[in-house]
Coordinates of C-alpha atoms in Angstrom, one line a residue:
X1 CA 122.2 4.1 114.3
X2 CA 120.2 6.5 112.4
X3 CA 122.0 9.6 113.4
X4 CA 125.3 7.5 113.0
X5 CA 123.9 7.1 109.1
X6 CA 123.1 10.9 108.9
X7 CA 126.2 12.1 109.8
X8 CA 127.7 9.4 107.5
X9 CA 126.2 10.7 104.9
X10 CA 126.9 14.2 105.3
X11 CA 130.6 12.6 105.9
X12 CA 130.6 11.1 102.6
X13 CA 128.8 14.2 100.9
X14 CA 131.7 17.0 101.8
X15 CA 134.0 14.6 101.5
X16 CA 132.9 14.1 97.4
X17 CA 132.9 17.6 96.9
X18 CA 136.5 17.7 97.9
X19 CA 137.6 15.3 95.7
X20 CA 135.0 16.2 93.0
X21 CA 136.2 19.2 93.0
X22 CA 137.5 20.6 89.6
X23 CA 140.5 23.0 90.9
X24 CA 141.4 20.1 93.6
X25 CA 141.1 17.2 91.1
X26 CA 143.5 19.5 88.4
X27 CA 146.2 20.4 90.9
X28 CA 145.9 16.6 92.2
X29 CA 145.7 15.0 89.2
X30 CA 148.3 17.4 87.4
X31 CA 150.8 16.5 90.0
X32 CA 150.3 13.0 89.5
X33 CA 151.0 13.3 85.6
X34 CA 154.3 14.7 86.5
X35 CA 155.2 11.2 88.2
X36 CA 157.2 9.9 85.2
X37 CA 159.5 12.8 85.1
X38 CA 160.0 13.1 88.9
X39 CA 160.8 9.3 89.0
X40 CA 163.5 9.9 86.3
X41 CA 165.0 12.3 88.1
X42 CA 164.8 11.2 91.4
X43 CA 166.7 8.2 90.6
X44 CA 169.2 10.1 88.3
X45 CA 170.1 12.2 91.9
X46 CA 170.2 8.7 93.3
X47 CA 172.7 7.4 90.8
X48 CA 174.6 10.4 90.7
X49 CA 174.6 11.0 94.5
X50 CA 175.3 8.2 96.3
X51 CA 177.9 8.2 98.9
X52 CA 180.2 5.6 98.4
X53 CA 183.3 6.4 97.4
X54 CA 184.5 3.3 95.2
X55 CA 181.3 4.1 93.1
X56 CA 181.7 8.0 93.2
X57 CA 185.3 7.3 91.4
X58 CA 183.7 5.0 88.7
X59 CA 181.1 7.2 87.5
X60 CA 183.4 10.8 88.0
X61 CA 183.7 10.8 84.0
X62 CA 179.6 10.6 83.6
X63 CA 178.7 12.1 86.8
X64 CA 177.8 15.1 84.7
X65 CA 175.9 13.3 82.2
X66 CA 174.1 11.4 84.9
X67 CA 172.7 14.5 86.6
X68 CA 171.3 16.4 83.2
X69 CA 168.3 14.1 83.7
X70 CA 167.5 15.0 87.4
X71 CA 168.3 18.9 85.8
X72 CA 166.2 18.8 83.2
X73 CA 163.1 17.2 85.5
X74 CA 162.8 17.5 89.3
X75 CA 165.1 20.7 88.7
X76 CA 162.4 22.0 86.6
X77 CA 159.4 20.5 88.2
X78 CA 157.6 23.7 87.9
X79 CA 157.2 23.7 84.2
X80 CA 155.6 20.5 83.9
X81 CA 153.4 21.2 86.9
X82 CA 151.9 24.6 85.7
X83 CA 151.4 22.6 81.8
X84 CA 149.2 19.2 83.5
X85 CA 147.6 21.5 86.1
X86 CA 146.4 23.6 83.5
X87 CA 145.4 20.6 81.1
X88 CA 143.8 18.9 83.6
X89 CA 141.2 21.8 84.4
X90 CA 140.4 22.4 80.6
X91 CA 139.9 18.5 80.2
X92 CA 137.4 19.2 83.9
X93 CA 135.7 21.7 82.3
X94 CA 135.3 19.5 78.4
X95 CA 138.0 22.0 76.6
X96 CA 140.7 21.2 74.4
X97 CA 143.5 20.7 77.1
X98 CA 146.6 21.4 74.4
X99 CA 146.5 24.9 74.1
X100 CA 144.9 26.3 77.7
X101 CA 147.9 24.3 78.8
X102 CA 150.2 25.9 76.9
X103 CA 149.2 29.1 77.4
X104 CA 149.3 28.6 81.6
X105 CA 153.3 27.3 80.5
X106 CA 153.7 30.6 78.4
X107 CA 152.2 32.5 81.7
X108 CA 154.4 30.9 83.8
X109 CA 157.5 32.1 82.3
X110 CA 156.4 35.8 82.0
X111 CA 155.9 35.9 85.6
X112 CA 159.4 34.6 86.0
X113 CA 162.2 36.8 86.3
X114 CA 164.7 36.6 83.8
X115 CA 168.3 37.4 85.4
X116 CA 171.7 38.1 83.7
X117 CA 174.8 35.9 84.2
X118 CA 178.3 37.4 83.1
X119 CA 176.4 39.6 80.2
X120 CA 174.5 36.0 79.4
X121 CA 170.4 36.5 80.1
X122 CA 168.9 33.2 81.5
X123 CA 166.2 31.8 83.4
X124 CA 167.2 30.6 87.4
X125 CA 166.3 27.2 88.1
X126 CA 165.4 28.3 91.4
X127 CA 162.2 29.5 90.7
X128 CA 161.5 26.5 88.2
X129 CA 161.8 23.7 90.8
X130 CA 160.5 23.0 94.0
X131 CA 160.8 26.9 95.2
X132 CA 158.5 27.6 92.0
X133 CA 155.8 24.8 92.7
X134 CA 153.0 27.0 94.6
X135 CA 153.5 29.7 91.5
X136 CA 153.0 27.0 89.0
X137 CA 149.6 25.8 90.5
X138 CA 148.4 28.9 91.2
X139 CA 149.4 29.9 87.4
X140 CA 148.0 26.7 86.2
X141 CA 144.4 27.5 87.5
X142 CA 143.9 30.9 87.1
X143 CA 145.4 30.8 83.4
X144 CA 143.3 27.7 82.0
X145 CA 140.1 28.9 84.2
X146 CA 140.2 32.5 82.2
X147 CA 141.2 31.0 78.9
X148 CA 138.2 28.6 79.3
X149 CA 135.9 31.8 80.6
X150 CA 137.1 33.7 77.3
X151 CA 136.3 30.8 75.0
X152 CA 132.6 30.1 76.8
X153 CA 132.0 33.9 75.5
X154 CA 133.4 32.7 72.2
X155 CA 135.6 35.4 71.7
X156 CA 137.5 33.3 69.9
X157 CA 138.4 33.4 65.5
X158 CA 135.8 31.5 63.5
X159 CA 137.4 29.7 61.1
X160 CA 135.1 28.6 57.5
X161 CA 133.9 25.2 56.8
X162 CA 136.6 22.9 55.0
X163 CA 139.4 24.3 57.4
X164 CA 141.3 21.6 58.9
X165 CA 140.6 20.8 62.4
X166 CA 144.2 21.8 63.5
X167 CA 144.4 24.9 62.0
X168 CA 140.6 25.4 63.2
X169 CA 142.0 24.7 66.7
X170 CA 145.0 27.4 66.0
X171 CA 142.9 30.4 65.5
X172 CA 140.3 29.5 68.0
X173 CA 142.7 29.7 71.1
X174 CA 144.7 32.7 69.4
X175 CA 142.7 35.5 70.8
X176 CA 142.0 33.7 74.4
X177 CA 145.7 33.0 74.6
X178 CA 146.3 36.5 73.9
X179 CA 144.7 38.1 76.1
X180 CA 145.4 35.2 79.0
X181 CA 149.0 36.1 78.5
X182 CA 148.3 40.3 78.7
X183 CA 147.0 39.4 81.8
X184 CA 149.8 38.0 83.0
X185 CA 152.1 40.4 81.8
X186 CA 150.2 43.4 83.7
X187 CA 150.7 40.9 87.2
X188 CA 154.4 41.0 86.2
X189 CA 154.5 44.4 85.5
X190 CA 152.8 45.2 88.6
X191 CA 154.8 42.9 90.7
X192 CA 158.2 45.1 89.7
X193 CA 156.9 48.1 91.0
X194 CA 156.7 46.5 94.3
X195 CA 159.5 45.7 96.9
X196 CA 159.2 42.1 96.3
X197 CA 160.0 42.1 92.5
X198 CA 158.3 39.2 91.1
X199 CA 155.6 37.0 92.2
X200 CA 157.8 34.3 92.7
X201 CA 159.0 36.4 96.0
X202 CA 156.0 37.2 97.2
X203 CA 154.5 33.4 97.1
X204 CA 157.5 31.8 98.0
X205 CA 158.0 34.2 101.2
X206 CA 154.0 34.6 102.2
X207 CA 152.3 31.3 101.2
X208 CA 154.8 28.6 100.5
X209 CA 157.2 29.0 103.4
X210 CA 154.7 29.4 105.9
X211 CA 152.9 26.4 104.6
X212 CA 156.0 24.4 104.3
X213 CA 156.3 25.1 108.0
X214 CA 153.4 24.0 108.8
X215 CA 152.6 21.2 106.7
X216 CA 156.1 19.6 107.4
X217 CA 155.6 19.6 110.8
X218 CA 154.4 16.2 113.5
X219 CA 151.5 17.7 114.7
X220 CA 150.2 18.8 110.8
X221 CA 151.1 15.0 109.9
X222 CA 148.7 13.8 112.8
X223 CA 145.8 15.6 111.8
X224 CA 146.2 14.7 108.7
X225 CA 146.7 11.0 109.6
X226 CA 143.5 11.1 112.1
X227 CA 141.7 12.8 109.1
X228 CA 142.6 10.2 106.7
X229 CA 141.6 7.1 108.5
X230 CA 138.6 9.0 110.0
X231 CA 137.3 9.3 106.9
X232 CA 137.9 5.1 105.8
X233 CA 136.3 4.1 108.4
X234 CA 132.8 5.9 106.9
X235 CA 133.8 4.3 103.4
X236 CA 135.3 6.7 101.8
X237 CA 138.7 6.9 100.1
X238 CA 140.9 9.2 102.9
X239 CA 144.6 9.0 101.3
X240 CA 142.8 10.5 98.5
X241 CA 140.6 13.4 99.7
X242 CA 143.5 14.1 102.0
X243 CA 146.0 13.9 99.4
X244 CA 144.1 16.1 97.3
X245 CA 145.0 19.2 99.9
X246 CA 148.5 17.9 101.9
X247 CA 150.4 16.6 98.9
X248 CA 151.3 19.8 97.1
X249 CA 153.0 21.1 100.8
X250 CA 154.5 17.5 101.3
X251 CA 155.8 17.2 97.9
X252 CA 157.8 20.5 98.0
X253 CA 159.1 19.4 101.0
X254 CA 160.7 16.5 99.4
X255 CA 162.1 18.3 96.2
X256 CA 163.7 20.5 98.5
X257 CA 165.1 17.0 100.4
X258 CA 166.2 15.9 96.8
X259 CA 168.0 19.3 95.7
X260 CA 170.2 19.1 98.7
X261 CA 170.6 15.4 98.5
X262 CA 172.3 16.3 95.4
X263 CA 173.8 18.8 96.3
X264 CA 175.6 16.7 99.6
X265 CA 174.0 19.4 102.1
X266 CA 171.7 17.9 105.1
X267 CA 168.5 17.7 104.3
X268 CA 166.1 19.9 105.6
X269 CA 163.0 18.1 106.1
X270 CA 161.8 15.0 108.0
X271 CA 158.0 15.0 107.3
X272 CA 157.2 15.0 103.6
X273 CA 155.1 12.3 101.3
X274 CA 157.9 9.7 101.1
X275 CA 157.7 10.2 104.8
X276 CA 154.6 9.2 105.3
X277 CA 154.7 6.6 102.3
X278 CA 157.6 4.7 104.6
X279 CA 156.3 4.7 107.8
X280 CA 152.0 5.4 107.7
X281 CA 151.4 3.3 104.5
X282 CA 152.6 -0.2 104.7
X283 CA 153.4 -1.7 108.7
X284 CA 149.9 -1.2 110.1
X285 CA 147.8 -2.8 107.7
X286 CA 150.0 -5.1 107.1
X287 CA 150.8 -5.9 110.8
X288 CA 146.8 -6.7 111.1
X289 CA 147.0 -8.8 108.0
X290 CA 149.6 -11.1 109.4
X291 CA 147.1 -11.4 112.7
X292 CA 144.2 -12.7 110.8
X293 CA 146.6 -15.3 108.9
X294 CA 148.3 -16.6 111.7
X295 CA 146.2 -16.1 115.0
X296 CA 142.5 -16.2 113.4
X297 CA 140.4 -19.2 114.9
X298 CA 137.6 -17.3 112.8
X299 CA 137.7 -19.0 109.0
X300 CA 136.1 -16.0 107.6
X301 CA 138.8 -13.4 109.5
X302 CA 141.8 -16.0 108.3
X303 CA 140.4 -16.2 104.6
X304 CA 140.2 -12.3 103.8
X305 CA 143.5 -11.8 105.7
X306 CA 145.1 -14.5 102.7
X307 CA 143.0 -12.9 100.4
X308 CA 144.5 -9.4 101.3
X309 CA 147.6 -10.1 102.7
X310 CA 149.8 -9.8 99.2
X311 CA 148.3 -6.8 99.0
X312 CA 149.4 -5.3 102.0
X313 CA 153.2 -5.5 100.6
X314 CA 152.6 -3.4 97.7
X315 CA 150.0 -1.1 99.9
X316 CA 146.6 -2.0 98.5
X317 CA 144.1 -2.0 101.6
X318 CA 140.7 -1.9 100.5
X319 CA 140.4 -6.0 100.5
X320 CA 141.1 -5.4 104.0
X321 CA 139.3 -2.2 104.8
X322 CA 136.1 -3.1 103.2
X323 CA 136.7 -7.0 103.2
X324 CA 136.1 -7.5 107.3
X325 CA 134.9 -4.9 107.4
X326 CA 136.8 -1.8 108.9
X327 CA 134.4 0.3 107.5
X328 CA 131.7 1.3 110.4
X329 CA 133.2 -1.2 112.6
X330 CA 133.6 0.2 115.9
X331 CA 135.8 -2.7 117.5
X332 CA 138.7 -1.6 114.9
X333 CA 138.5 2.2 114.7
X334 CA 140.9 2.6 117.7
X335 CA 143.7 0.6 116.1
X336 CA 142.8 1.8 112.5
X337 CA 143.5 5.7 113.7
X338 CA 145.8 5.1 116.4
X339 CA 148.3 2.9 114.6
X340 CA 149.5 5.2 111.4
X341 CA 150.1 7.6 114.1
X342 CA 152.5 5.7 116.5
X343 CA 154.3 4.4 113.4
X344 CA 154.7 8.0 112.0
X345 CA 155.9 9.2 115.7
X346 CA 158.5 6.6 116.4
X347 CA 159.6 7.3 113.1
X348 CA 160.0 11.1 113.8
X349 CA 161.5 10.6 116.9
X350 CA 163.5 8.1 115.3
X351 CA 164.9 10.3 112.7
X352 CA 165.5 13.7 115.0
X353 CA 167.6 12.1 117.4
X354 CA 170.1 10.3 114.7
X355 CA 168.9 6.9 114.7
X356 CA 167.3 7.0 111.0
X357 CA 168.4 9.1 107.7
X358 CA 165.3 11.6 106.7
X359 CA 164.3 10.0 103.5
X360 CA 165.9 12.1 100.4
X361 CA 162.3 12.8 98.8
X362 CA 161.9 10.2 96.1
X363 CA 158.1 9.9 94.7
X364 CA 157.8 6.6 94.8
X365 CA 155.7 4.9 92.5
X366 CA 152.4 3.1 93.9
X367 CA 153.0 -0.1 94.1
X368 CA 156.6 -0.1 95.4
X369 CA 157.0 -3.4 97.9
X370 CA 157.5 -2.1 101.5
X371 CA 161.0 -3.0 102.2
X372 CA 162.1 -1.7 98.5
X373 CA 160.7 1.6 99.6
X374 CA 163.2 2.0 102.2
X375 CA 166.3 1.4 100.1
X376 CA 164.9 4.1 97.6
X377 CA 164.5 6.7 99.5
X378 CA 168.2 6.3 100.5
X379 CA 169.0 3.8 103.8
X380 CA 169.0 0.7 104.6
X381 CA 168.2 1.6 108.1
X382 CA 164.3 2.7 106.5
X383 CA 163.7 -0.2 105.2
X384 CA 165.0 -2.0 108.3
X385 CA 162.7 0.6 110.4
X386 CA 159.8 -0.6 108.2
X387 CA 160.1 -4.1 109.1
X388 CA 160.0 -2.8 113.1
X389 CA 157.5 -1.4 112.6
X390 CA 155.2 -4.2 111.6
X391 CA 155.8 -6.0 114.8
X392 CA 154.9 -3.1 116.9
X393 CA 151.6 -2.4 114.8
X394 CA 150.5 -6.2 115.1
X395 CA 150.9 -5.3 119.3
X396 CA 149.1 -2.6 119.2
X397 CA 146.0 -4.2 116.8
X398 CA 145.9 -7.7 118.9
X399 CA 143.6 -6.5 121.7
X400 CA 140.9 -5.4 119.4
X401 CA 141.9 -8.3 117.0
X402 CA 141.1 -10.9 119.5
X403 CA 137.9 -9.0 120.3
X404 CA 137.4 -9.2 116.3
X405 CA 138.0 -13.0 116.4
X406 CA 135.9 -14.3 119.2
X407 CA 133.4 -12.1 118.1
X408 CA 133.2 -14.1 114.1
X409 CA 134.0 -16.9 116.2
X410 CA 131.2 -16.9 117.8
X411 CA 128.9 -16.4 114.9
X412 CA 130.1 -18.9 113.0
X413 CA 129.4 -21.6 115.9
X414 CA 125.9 -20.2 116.0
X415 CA 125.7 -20.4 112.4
X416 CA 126.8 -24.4 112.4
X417 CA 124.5 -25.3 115.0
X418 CA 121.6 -23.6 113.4
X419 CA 122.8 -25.6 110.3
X420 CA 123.1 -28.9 112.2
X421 CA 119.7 -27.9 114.1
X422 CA 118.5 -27.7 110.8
X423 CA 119.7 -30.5 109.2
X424 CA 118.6 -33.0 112.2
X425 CA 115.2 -31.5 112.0
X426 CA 114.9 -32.2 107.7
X427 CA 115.8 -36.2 108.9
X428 CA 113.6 -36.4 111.3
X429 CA 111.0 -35.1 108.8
X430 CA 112.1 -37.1 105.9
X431 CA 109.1 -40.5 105.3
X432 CA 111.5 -44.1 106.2
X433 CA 110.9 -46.3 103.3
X434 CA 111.9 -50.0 103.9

């Protein structure tokens, strides 16, 4: 027990740096600011997109309207991704986020090419969605981090007493900006000189692809499943220390899903966040849930499962996973690990052989009810898949369940007959008065 505590503890310790981590937390927590605008556009490609003809003839006079709002937001995802990456590291490191995040925007764009178009000089949208993502974060770090490393040596304008506070602001990230965006000039100019051209190339060809590869892949999905739930069971939050490293990969894999979506071509990917969303996130807790309403002798088991059943429909676990505990309980850790993963490989299989659509890449908003989830991201057929795969999680969970159960069972039996035991002995003891 006591080394079982140790390594816990050493568990939970790299685990918080991870998600303590300032360059982590910005590229995590930047990502999630651009939820709004990926929702909007994800739904405008939904709108605009979908394949039924009837509909496709009623909205062919708007169709173009329609799609300006997934243009002008998943199309450039980059641009907001570089500006909250870079605001959320100057807000890490106490800074004024407006202008470091600016100035990683303004960085951005140098390092992208500009191209000409029939004499017209214009920026390609290709490198200012998804195929631009790994530039923006990069970008987003390294230009806040030296602006904040320039200001800390306050080379910065002092402005004189009296001065508003806006204009005070102004000058003092003039200089800093400055010489952020020299710096960034030199990278593009160096770039040009090299066969790959821009820096855009060279991270899209040497770091994104190959990470795309990888990350989108079963086997990448399994460790990061067995990760994940690894880390719950010692208390600590897994979807978000894993999420922290996986979700940049798995979220260019579904803006890639959503481009061709829109653009009617097959998609390309099967494993991507919304993948793991439909099928890791909602039928194995919830299968469990169901268990300990229905089959629980055990009051306490049946009472937390009502108590965290609603939950499990929107997927919110912790009433669950710290309610029975899950957390350091040996009896459920096969089940708790196991489960995520069969669900995410019937679900692969599922969707290489034909049987399911890949899901188009929508970001769906936390708190999105299980069977909704499936229709968003583009099939019926998901969100019937979802509700299979509840069933099949609530098989795999029952041995251990009914382990769980007689197990509580048993100690609330002992715990009434030491009550009774107890409550026999205070009569006996109590002085008859006639």
């Amino acid at each position: 027990m006591a080394n079982q505590q140790k390594f816990s503890h050493k568990l939970q310790k790299v685990a918080g740096k991870i998600q303590q981590n300032r360059y982590m937390s910005a590229i995590s927590n930047g990502l999630m600011s651009t939820l709004p605008f990926l929702i909007i556009g994800a739904f405008a490609t939904l709108f605009s997109a979908l394949a039924w003809e009837p509909y496709q003839n009623f909205i062919a006079p708007v169709k173009g309207i329609i799609g300006l709002a997934s243009t002008m937001t998943t199309g450039i995802i980059a641009l907001y991704a570089v500006f909250f990456i870079a605001y959320r590291l100057a807000q890490a490191f106490d800074k004024d986020p407006l202008v470091p995040a600016a100035t990683a925007l303004l960085s951005f764009l140098i390092v992208t090419p500009v191209e000409t178009f029939d004499k017209v000089r214009a920026l390609p949208l290709q490198w200012l969605g998804a195929q631009g993502l790994f530039v923006a974060m990069f970008v987003g770090l390294i230009a806040a981090r030296l602006y904040i490393w320039i200001v800390d040596r306050n080379w910065t304008i002092k402005m004189p007493d009296g001065v508003p506070p806006t204009v005070v602001k102004t000058f003092s990230g003039l200089i800093p900006a400055v010489l952020v965006a020299l710096v960034f000039v030199i990278v593009a100019g160096l770039f040009m000189q090299t066969p790959f051209g821009t820096v855009h190339d060279f991270i899209y060809t040497y770091l994104q692809v190959p990470l795309e590869g990888l990350g989108g892949s079963l086997g990448a999905l399994i460790v990061a499943l067995i990760i994940m739930q690894a880390l719950w069971m010692f208390g600590i939050h897994g979807a978000i220390v894993t999420l922290a490293i996986v979700k940049p990969i798995w979220m260019s894999l579904d803006l890639a899903n959503l481009d061709a979506f829109q653009a009617g071509t097959p998609l390309p990917n099967i494993i991507g966040l919304a993948f793991w969303y439909i099928y890791c996130n909602y039928a194995p807790m919830l299968g469990f849930a169901l268990l300990l309403v229905f089959l629980a002798k055990s009051k306490q088991l049946r009472t937390i499962g009502k108590l965290g059943l609603p939950g499990t429909f929107f997927s919110i676990h912790e009433p669950l996973v710290f309610g029975i505990p899950i957390v350091l309980n040996p009896l459920l850790a096969i089940p708790f690990v196991v489960t995520p993963i069969i669900c995410a490989v019937l679900g692969y299989i599922g969707t290489n052989i034909g049987l399911l659509p890949a899901p188009i890449g929508i970001y769906p908003a936390f708190g999105t009810p299980i069977f909704a989830l499936g229709f968003i991201e583009g099939s019926w057929r998901l969100a019937a898949a979802q509700l299979v795969l509840i069933p099949i999680s609530m098989l795999i969970y029952y041995p251990f369940f009914r382990a769980l159960d007689k197990q509580a069972l048993n100690k609330e039996r002992e715990a009434q007959e030491q009550l009774e035991q107890q409550q026999a002995s205070e009569t006996a003891a109590s002085p008859v008065i006639s």
